[in-house]
Short mmCIF file of C-alpha atoms in Angstrom, two decimals:
data_model
loop_
_atom_site.label_atom_id
_atom_site.label_comp_id
_atom_site.label_asym_id
_atom_site.label_seq_id
_atom_site.Cartn_x
_atom_site.Cartn_y
_atom_site.Cartn_z
CA UNK A 1 7.95 -20.61 0.05
CA UNK A 2 6.96 -17.04 -0.82
CA UNK A 3 9.03 -14.32 0.82
CA UNK A 4 10.58 -11.06 -0.21
CA UNK A 5 14.30 -10.47 -0.57
CA UNK A 6 16.29 -8.68 2.08
CA UNK A 7 17.83 -6.83 -0.85
CA UNK A 8 14.80 -4.56 -0.93
CA UNK A 9 15.34 -3.81 2.75
CA UNK A 10 19.11 -3.30 2.68
CA UNK A 11 20.92 -1.31 0.08
CA UNK A 12 24.02 -3.31 -0.87
CA UNK A 13 24.97 -6.82 -1.89
CA UNK A 14 27.18 -7.07 1.17
CA UNK A 15 24.27 -6.17 3.41
CA UNK A 16 22.12 -8.74 1.63
CA UNK A 17 24.67 -11.48 2.32
CA UNK A 18 24.89 -10.52 5.98
CA UNK A 19 21.11 -10.25 6.34
CA UNK A 20 20.57 -13.57 4.58
CA UNK A 21 23.04 -15.28 6.89
CA UNK A 22 21.35 -13.81 9.94
CA UNK A 23 17.94 -14.84 8.63
CA UNK A 24 19.03 -18.42 8.01
CA UNK A 25 20.58 -18.57 11.46
CA UNK A 26 17.43 -17.32 13.14
CA UNK A 27 15.31 -19.83 11.28
CA UNK A 28 17.66 -22.69 12.09
CA UNK A 29 17.59 -22.06 15.82
CA UNK A 30 13.89 -21.32 15.92
CA UNK A 31 14.12 -17.72 17.09
CA UNK A 32 11.09 -15.84 15.87
CA UNK A 33 11.00 -12.59 17.80
CA UNK A 34 12.73 -10.71 14.97
CA UNK A 35 9.89 -11.43 12.56
CA UNK A 36 7.01 -12.38 14.85
CA UNK A 37 6.33 -13.56 18.36
CA UNK A 38 5.78 -17.30 18.67
CA UNK A 39 3.00 -18.35 21.04
CA UNK A 40 3.34 -21.53 23.06
CA UNK A 41 0.24 -23.56 23.96
CA UNK A 42 0.64 -22.47 27.58
CA UNK A 43 0.70 -18.80 26.62
CA UNK A 44 -1.92 -18.78 23.89
CA UNK A 45 -5.04 -18.44 26.03
CA UNK A 46 -3.48 -15.77 28.24
CA UNK A 47 -2.13 -13.71 25.37
CA UNK A 48 -5.35 -13.85 23.36
CA UNK A 49 -7.74 -13.44 26.27
CA UNK A 50 -10.26 -10.77 25.34
CA UNK A 51 -8.74 -10.08 21.94
CA UNK A 52 -11.53 -9.69 19.41
CA UNK A 53 -14.12 -9.20 22.12
CA UNK A 54 -13.34 -5.96 23.97
CA UNK A 55 -15.62 -3.05 23.08
CA UNK A 56 -13.77 0.24 23.34
CA UNK A 57 -16.73 2.59 23.01
CA UNK A 58 -20.50 2.71 23.43
CA UNK A 59 -21.93 1.45 20.14
CA UNK A 60 -25.55 1.87 21.27
CA UNK A 61 -25.58 5.60 20.55
CA UNK A 62 -27.40 6.91 17.43
CA UNK A 63 -25.83 5.73 14.20
CA UNK A 64 -25.52 8.88 12.14
CA UNK A 65 -22.20 8.44 10.32
CA UNK A 66 -21.84 6.71 6.95
CA UNK A 67 -18.88 4.44 6.32
CA UNK A 68 -17.23 5.53 3.05
CA UNK A 69 -16.24 1.95 2.27
CA UNK A 70 -19.60 0.13 2.43
CA UNK A 71 -22.21 2.69 3.47
CA UNK A 72 -23.03 1.12 6.83
CA UNK A 73 -24.10 3.59 9.51
CA UNK A 74 -22.08 3.96 12.72
CA UNK A 75 -21.89 6.17 15.79
CA UNK A 76 -20.05 9.47 15.90
CA UNK A 77 -17.52 7.93 18.28
CA UNK A 78 -16.70 5.19 15.79
CA UNK A 79 -16.29 7.68 12.95
CA UNK A 80 -13.89 9.71 15.08
CA UNK A 81 -11.72 6.60 15.43
CA UNK A 82 -11.66 5.65 11.75
CA UNK A 83 -11.29 9.35 10.89
CA UNK A 84 -7.71 9.14 12.20
CA UNK A 85 -6.84 6.05 10.15
CA UNK A 86 -6.65 4.69 6.61
CA UNK A 87 -7.96 1.30 5.38
CA UNK A 88 -6.07 -1.90 6.01
CA UNK A 89 -6.26 -4.40 3.15
CA UNK A 90 -5.32 -7.78 4.58
CA UNK A 91 -4.56 -11.12 2.95
CA UNK A 92 -6.40 -13.87 4.85
CA UNK A 93 -6.27 -17.50 3.85
CA UNK A 94 -9.20 -19.88 3.42
CA UNK A 95 -7.58 -23.31 3.51
CA UNK A 96 -10.01 -25.82 5.00
CA UNK A 97 -7.57 -26.42 7.87
CA UNK A 98 -7.43 -22.69 8.64
CA UNK A 99 -11.17 -22.23 9.19
CA UNK A 100 -12.82 -20.58 11.01
CA UNK A 101 -10.89 -17.41 10.29
CA UNK A 102 -10.58 -14.56 12.77
CA UNK A 103 -11.89 -11.09 12.03
CA UNK A 104 -13.76 -11.54 8.74
CA UNK A 105 -17.05 -10.44 10.28
CA UNK A 106 -15.54 -7.02 11.01
CA UNK A 107 -14.34 -6.35 7.46
CA UNK A 108 -16.17 -3.76 5.38
CA UNK A 109 -15.60 -5.49 2.03
CA UNK A 110 -14.16 -8.94 1.28
CA UNK A 111 -12.79 -10.21 -2.03
CA UNK A 112 -12.46 -13.94 -2.70
CA UNK A 113 -10.56 -15.63 -5.53
CA UNK A 114 -8.29 -18.64 -6.02
CA UNK A 115 -4.73 -18.18 -4.77
CA UNK A 116 -3.35 -21.52 -5.92
CA UNK A 117 -4.51 -25.05 -6.68
CA UNK A 118 -8.19 -24.17 -6.44
CA UNK A 119 -7.76 -22.92 -2.85
CA UNK A 120 -9.35 -19.52 -2.37
CA UNK A 121 -8.00 -16.61 -0.37
CA UNK A 122 -9.51 -13.36 0.90
CA UNK A 123 -8.40 -9.77 0.53
CA UNK A 124 -10.34 -8.11 3.32
CA UNK A 125 -10.76 -4.36 3.76
CA UNK A 126 -10.84 -3.17 7.38
CA UNK A 127 -11.78 0.39 8.29
CA UNK A 128 -15.16 1.23 9.83
CA UNK A 129 -16.20 -2.20 11.09
CA UNK A 130 -13.02 -2.57 13.14
CA UNK A 131 -13.23 0.79 14.91
CA UNK A 132 -15.24 -0.11 18.01
CA UNK A 133 -13.42 -3.26 19.10
CA UNK A 134 -10.02 -4.86 19.35
CA UNK A 135 -9.85 -7.06 16.27
CA UNK A 136 -7.37 -9.77 15.42
CA UNK A 137 -7.28 -11.16 11.90
CA UNK A 138 -5.96 -14.57 10.93
CA UNK A 139 -4.44 -16.44 9.28
CA UNK A 140 -2.42 -13.87 7.33
CA UNK A 141 -1.02 -15.31 4.08
CA UNK A 142 0.94 -14.30 1.00
CA UNK A 143 -0.09 -11.88 -1.72
CA UNK A 144 -0.91 -12.31 -5.40
CA UNK A 145 -0.85 -9.56 -8.03
CA UNK A 146 -4.61 -9.58 -8.59
CA UNK A 147 -5.24 -9.05 -4.88
CA UNK A 148 -2.82 -6.12 -4.92
CA UNK A 149 -4.66 -4.67 -7.91
CA UNK A 150 -7.94 -4.81 -5.97
CA UNK A 151 -6.35 -3.34 -2.83
CA UNK A 152 -4.91 -0.45 -4.83
CA UNK A 153 -8.44 0.82 -5.46
CA UNK A 154 -8.77 1.86 -1.81
CA UNK A 155 -7.40 5.35 -2.05
CA UNK A 156 -3.92 6.75 -1.58
CA UNK A 157 -1.57 4.12 -0.15
CA UNK A 158 -3.82 1.80 1.87
CA UNK A 159 -2.01 -0.39 4.37
CA UNK A 160 -1.32 -3.70 2.62
CA UNK A 161 -0.96 -6.48 5.20
CA UNK A 162 0.37 -9.85 4.07
CA UNK A 163 2.96 -12.56 4.66
CA UNK A 164 5.24 -12.54 1.63
CA UNK A 165 4.12 -13.02 -1.94
CA UNK A 166 4.89 -14.59 -5.30
CA UNK A 167 8.29 -13.32 -6.46
CA UNK A 168 11.34 -14.24 -8.54
CA UNK A 169 14.02 -13.82 -5.87
CA UNK A 170 16.34 -16.83 -5.56
CA UNK A 171 19.65 -16.86 -3.67
CA UNK A 172 20.87 -19.99 -5.49
CA UNK A 173 19.88 -18.94 -9.03
CA UNK A 174 22.17 -17.21 -11.54
CA UNK A 175 21.90 -13.47 -10.99
CA UNK A 176 19.77 -14.03 -7.90
CA UNK A 177 16.52 -14.41 -9.84
CA UNK A 178 14.38 -17.34 -10.91
CA UNK A 179 13.89 -18.03 -14.63
CA UNK A 180 10.64 -16.77 -16.15
CA UNK A 181 9.53 -20.37 -16.62
CA UNK A 182 9.59 -20.80 -12.84
CA UNK A 183 7.73 -17.59 -12.08
CA UNK A 184 6.03 -15.66 -14.85
CA UNK A 185 6.75 -11.90 -14.74
CA UNK A 186 3.01 -11.17 -14.77
CA UNK A 187 2.59 -12.70 -11.30
CA UNK A 188 5.61 -11.10 -9.61
CA UNK A 189 4.22 -9.21 -6.62
CA UNK A 190 7.48 -7.41 -5.86
CA UNK A 191 7.48 -5.78 -9.29
CA UNK A 192 3.88 -4.59 -8.89
CA UNK A 193 4.43 -3.26 -5.37
CA UNK A 194 7.44 -1.29 -6.59
CA UNK A 195 5.44 0.03 -9.55
CA UNK A 196 2.73 1.28 -7.18
CA UNK A 197 5.35 2.89 -4.96
CA UNK A 198 4.27 0.86 -1.95
CA UNK A 199 7.39 0.92 0.17
CA UNK A 200 8.52 -2.38 1.61
CA UNK A 201 11.06 -1.14 4.13
CA UNK A 202 10.40 -0.04 7.68
CA UNK A 203 8.64 3.16 6.61
CA UNK A 204 6.20 2.16 3.84
CA UNK A 205 2.55 1.15 3.60
CA UNK A 206 3.53 -2.40 2.58
CA UNK A 207 3.29 -4.41 5.84
CA UNK A 208 4.95 -7.79 5.24
CA UNK A 209 4.92 -10.17 8.21
CA UNK A 210 7.72 -12.03 6.49
CA UNK A 211 10.30 -9.32 7.05
CA UNK A 212 9.33 -5.75 7.96
CA UNK A 213 6.83 -6.05 10.83
CA UNK A 214 6.95 -8.13 14.00
CA UNK A 215 5.55 -8.46 17.51
CA UNK A 216 3.12 -7.09 18.66
CA UNK A 217 1.77 -6.32 15.17
CA UNK A 218 1.90 -9.98 14.16
CA UNK A 219 2.46 -13.18 16.11
CA UNK A 220 2.60 -16.80 15.08
CA UNK A 221 0.04 -18.76 17.11
CA UNK A 222 -0.38 -22.40 16.12
CA UNK A 223 -2.95 -22.82 18.90
CA UNK A 224 -5.45 -20.20 17.72
CA UNK A 225 -8.17 -22.78 17.05
CA UNK A 226 -7.20 -25.49 19.53
CA UNK A 227 -5.08 -25.02 22.64
CA UNK A 228 -4.17 -28.72 22.62
CA UNK A 229 -3.33 -29.25 18.95
CA UNK A 230 -0.98 -27.14 16.88
CA UNK A 231 -2.06 -26.06 13.42
CA UNK A 232 0.34 -26.16 10.48
CA UNK A 233 3.05 -23.50 10.60
CA UNK A 234 1.69 -21.70 7.54
CA UNK A 235 -1.80 -21.34 9.07
CA UNK A 236 -0.63 -19.57 12.21
CA UNK A 237 0.14 -15.88 11.55
CA UNK A 238 -2.19 -13.57 13.50
CA UNK A 239 -2.32 -9.77 13.21
CA UNK A 240 -3.68 -7.25 15.70
CA UNK A 241 -5.36 -4.43 13.78
CA UNK A 242 -4.96 -1.83 16.51
CA UNK A 243 -1.23 -2.52 16.46
CA UNK A 244 -1.24 -2.31 12.66
CA UNK A 245 -2.80 1.15 12.83
CA UNK A 246 -0.37 2.23 15.55
CA UNK A 247 2.56 1.22 13.37
CA UNK A 248 0.96 2.91 10.38
CA UNK A 249 0.83 6.13 12.39
CA UNK A 250 4.51 5.85 13.27
CA UNK A 251 5.28 5.50 9.57
CA UNK A 252 3.25 8.57 8.69
CA UNK A 253 0.17 6.75 7.37
CA UNK A 254 -2.76 8.02 9.40
CA UNK A 255 -5.86 9.46 7.69
CA UNK A 256 -3.36 11.83 6.11
CA UNK A 257 0.17 10.83 5.21
CA UNK A 258 3.30 12.71 6.26
CA UNK A 259 2.79 15.08 3.31
CA UNK A 260 -0.72 15.99 4.43
CA UNK A 261 -2.45 13.99 1.68
CA UNK A 262 -5.62 12.19 2.80
CA UNK A 263 -6.04 8.54 1.87
CA UNK A 264 -9.39 9.44 0.28
CA UNK A 265 -7.62 11.23 -2.57
CA UNK A 266 -8.65 9.35 -5.69
CA UNK A 267 -10.97 7.00 -3.78
CA UNK A 268 -14.25 6.21 -5.55
CA UNK A 269 -17.18 5.76 -3.17
CA UNK A 270 -19.95 3.46 -4.28
CA UNK A 271 -23.54 4.68 -4.25
CA UNK A 272 -25.52 3.35 -1.28
CA UNK A 273 -29.12 2.63 -0.38
CA UNK A 274 -31.05 1.40 2.64
CA UNK A 275 -31.94 -2.26 2.47
CA UNK A 276 -35.48 -3.45 1.83
CA UNK A 277 -36.21 -7.15 2.22
CA UNK A 278 -38.04 -8.78 -0.68
CA UNK A 279 -41.50 -10.10 0.16
CA UNK A 280 -41.07 -12.80 -2.48
CA UNK A 281 -37.31 -13.23 -3.00
CA UNK A 282 -36.28 -14.38 -6.46
CA UNK A 283 -32.63 -15.09 -5.62
CA UNK A 284 -32.48 -16.91 -2.32
CA UNK A 285 -29.93 -19.71 -2.80
CA UNK A 286 -26.77 -18.71 -4.68
CA UNK A 287 -24.35 -21.52 -5.57
CA UNK A 288 -21.08 -21.64 -7.50
CA UNK A 289 -17.63 -23.18 -7.46
CA UNK A 290 -14.19 -21.89 -8.31
CA UNK A 291 -12.61 -25.19 -9.40
CA UNK A 292 -14.80 -28.24 -9.91
CA UNK A 293 -12.03 -30.47 -8.58
CA UNK A 294 -11.96 -28.63 -5.22
CA UNK A 295 -15.44 -28.96 -3.63
CA UNK A 296 -14.11 -27.87 -0.25
CA UNK A 297 -14.15 -24.33 -1.64
CA UNK A 298 -17.61 -24.37 -3.22
CA UNK A 299 -19.68 -21.41 -2.06
CA UNK A 300 -23.34 -21.08 -1.21
CA UNK A 301 -25.15 -17.95 -0.03
CA UNK A 302 -28.64 -18.41 1.44
CA UNK A 303 -30.96 -15.43 1.72
CA UNK A 304 -32.38 -14.66 5.18
CA UNK A 305 -35.38 -12.36 4.85
CA UNK A 306 -35.51 -11.65 8.60
CA UNK A 307 -32.16 -9.84 8.43
CA UNK A 308 -32.21 -9.06 4.70
CA UNK A 309 -28.79 -10.64 4.37
CA UNK A 310 -27.11 -13.66 2.83
CA UNK A 311 -25.61 -16.38 5.02
CA UNK A 312 -22.38 -17.94 3.79
CA UNK A 313 -21.64 -21.65 3.43
CA UNK A 314 -18.24 -22.94 2.32
CA UNK A 315 -17.53 -26.51 1.29
CA UNK A 316 -21.04 -27.54 2.34
CA UNK A 317 -20.79 -26.17 5.90
CA UNK A 318 -21.82 -22.92 7.55
CA UNK A 319 -18.84 -20.57 7.36
CA UNK A 320 -18.23 -19.14 10.82
CA UNK A 321 -16.24 -16.32 12.35
CA UNK A 322 -13.86 -17.54 15.08
CA UNK A 323 -14.15 -14.39 17.22
CA UNK A 324 -17.14 -12.37 18.50
CA UNK A 325 -19.14 -15.40 19.71
CA UNK A 326 -18.58 -17.22 16.40
CA UNK A 327 -21.45 -15.94 14.21
CA UNK A 328 -22.06 -17.28 10.72
CA UNK A 329 -20.57 -14.97 8.11
CA UNK A 330 -23.13 -12.91 6.22
CA UNK A 331 -23.36 -10.13 3.64
CA UNK A 332 -25.79 -7.46 2.55
CA UNK A 333 -24.47 -7.64 -1.01
CA UNK A 334 -22.95 -10.60 -2.81
CA UNK A 335 -21.30 -9.55 -6.06
CA UNK A 336 -20.10 -12.01 -8.68
CA UNK A 337 -17.32 -10.56 -10.82
CA UNK A 338 -16.73 -12.88 -13.75
CA UNK A 339 -13.02 -12.65 -14.56
CA UNK A 340 -10.69 -14.24 -17.10
CA UNK A 341 -8.64 -17.05 -15.58
CA UNK A 342 -5.18 -17.98 -16.85
CA UNK A 343 -2.83 -20.63 -15.59
CA UNK A 344 -0.99 -22.13 -14.07
CA UNK A 345 1.36 -19.71 -15.82
CA UNK A 346 4.67 -21.12 -14.55
CA UNK A 347 6.27 -24.15 -12.91
CA UNK A 348 5.42 -22.80 -9.45
CA UNK A 349 1.81 -23.09 -10.63
CA UNK A 350 0.79 -19.50 -10.06
CA UNK A 351 -2.56 -18.36 -11.41
CA UNK A 352 -3.46 -15.03 -13.00
CA UNK A 353 -6.89 -13.37 -12.93
CA UNK A 354 -7.67 -10.31 -15.02
CA UNK A 355 -9.27 -7.85 -12.61
CA UNK A 356 -8.53 -4.67 -14.58
CA UNK A 357 -10.86 -3.92 -17.46
CA UNK A 358 -14.51 -4.89 -17.70
CA UNK A 359 -16.68 -7.99 -17.54
CA UNK A 360 -20.04 -9.44 -16.64
CA UNK A 361 -21.40 -9.27 -13.11
CA UNK A 362 -24.28 -10.45 -10.95
CA UNK A 363 -25.27 -8.35 -7.94
CA UNK A 364 -27.37 -10.03 -5.26
CA UNK A 365 -29.15 -7.82 -2.73
CA UNK A 366 -32.55 -7.58 -1.03
CA UNK A 367 -33.33 -11.14 -2.15
CA UNK A 368 -33.07 -10.12 -5.81
CA UNK A 369 -30.46 -10.32 -8.55
CA UNK A 370 -29.29 -7.60 -10.90
CA UNK A 371 -27.46 -8.56 -14.07
CA UNK A 372 -24.82 -6.11 -15.13
CA UNK A 373 -21.16 -5.38 -15.69
CA UNK A 374 -18.09 -4.43 -13.69
CA UNK A 375 -15.52 -1.83 -14.70
CA UNK A 376 -12.08 -1.15 -13.22
CA UNK A 377 -10.04 1.18 -15.40
CA UNK A 378 -6.70 0.68 -13.63
CA UNK A 379 -5.19 -0.71 -10.45
CA UNK A 380 -5.72 2.65 -8.75
CA UNK A 381 -9.41 2.77 -9.72
CA UNK A 382 -11.99 1.03 -7.61
CA UNK A 383 -14.31 -1.36 -9.42
CA UNK A 384 -17.82 -0.05 -10.07
CA UNK A 385 -20.92 -2.05 -11.02
CA UNK A 386 -23.54 -1.09 -13.60
CA UNK A 387 -26.88 -2.55 -14.67
CA UNK A 388 -27.70 -3.46 -18.27
CA UNK A 389 -28.78 0.13 -18.94
CA UNK A 390 -25.41 1.48 -17.85
CA UNK A 391 -26.70 2.91 -14.57
CA UNK A 392 -24.49 2.49 -11.49
CA UNK A 393 -25.91 -0.02 -9.03
CA UNK A 394 -26.44 1.19 -5.48
CA UNK A 395 -25.08 -1.09 -2.77
CA UNK A 396 -27.18 -1.95 0.26
CA UNK A 397 -25.49 -0.55 3.36
CA UNK A 398 -23.37 -3.18 5.07
CA UNK A 399 -20.72 -5.79 4.44
CA UNK A 400 -20.19 -6.65 0.78
CA UNK A 401 -18.52 -9.77 -0.60
CA UNK A 402 -17.03 -9.64 -4.08
CA UNK A 403 -16.54 -13.11 -5.55
CA UNK A 404 -14.06 -13.20 -8.45
CA UNK A 405 -15.32 -16.25 -10.32
CA UNK A 406 -13.78 -17.68 -13.52
CA UNK A 407 -15.79 -16.37 -16.47
CA UNK A 408 -16.59 -19.87 -17.72
CA UNK A 409 -18.18 -20.96 -14.43
CA UNK A 410 -21.92 -21.17 -13.82
CA UNK A 411 -23.74 -19.49 -10.95
CA UNK A 412 -27.15 -20.82 -9.95
CA UNK A 413 -29.74 -18.99 -7.86
#
């Protein structure tokens, strides 16, 4: 199971031993308040009543403010809310048993790539789309290095929300670390987080539901999808975004950090354009898979000219949002980033995807397709997309999905 060491939280070996003992004790007796609040079936409906549905402001006013993340236009009141915050980049799982997910429809940008065994996972960026309402996101899952590299492109110290991650910490191994054959150094999330300077204690931008945040920021609710049947333990972590932003403020991570540096420092905005539906769409049914052996994660995007958007299907079924009256997930832009795939790279069967550098890309928007390339110079640089003439591609205002597909895979449309 992926989780970070208490050693990063406490300073000495003695403290680590004490903390480890306490942690094992808490797990053994089923106490979860230290890490998260456990929701019983009797309490689930009461606790979650209205969550994900309550509108905090009037969103029917003129939409005059551009979201810096995806270009969508919002009201002044919404911009005043996000203008006090910084983006939250959240790890959300996509196991077939965890669908429908909560909160994806309110993300500004969503990245999808395999986490393990052909099962995809999402790194979802929340900022503008989550300003007007109370939004819960679920299920929160563990991090991978390539997701962290994508998250790092969202300005100075975005909030990184996850539940553990691939690491080499091992209390029963010589020296307290796993051998490189068990976990390859290239996939060690702890090393990358430390390199980025993303603090993992109680005062950093690294929000780990496994050890440094708890109730009411995250809860474990096995009855999120069905009040009568519990989901698997690993599919149950739910985060409240308003509580995430409150905690971020306490840690000095509002729009500006405690040193007065805005999160937008170093952030690369995409170019945006208003959408224009194609009268005769040429790319209206996009299909691809990640792993041929895992059809439950095959993706299809169908163009809807009435809304000038693409409707998402996953594993042959319409992919729905669990909150907000359960709409089908959709996007204004669907971007295919062809990336090099390597792995499994160790005995824990971790994968590695090369998301820094350059590669081929397909950009679907307005019922059309643009062939081009993607470029991401470093972890701290946001990826940018160019056409075959080297001109930056403008994104249609609205939610964008970036699909990180193995370079050898075919995409039909």
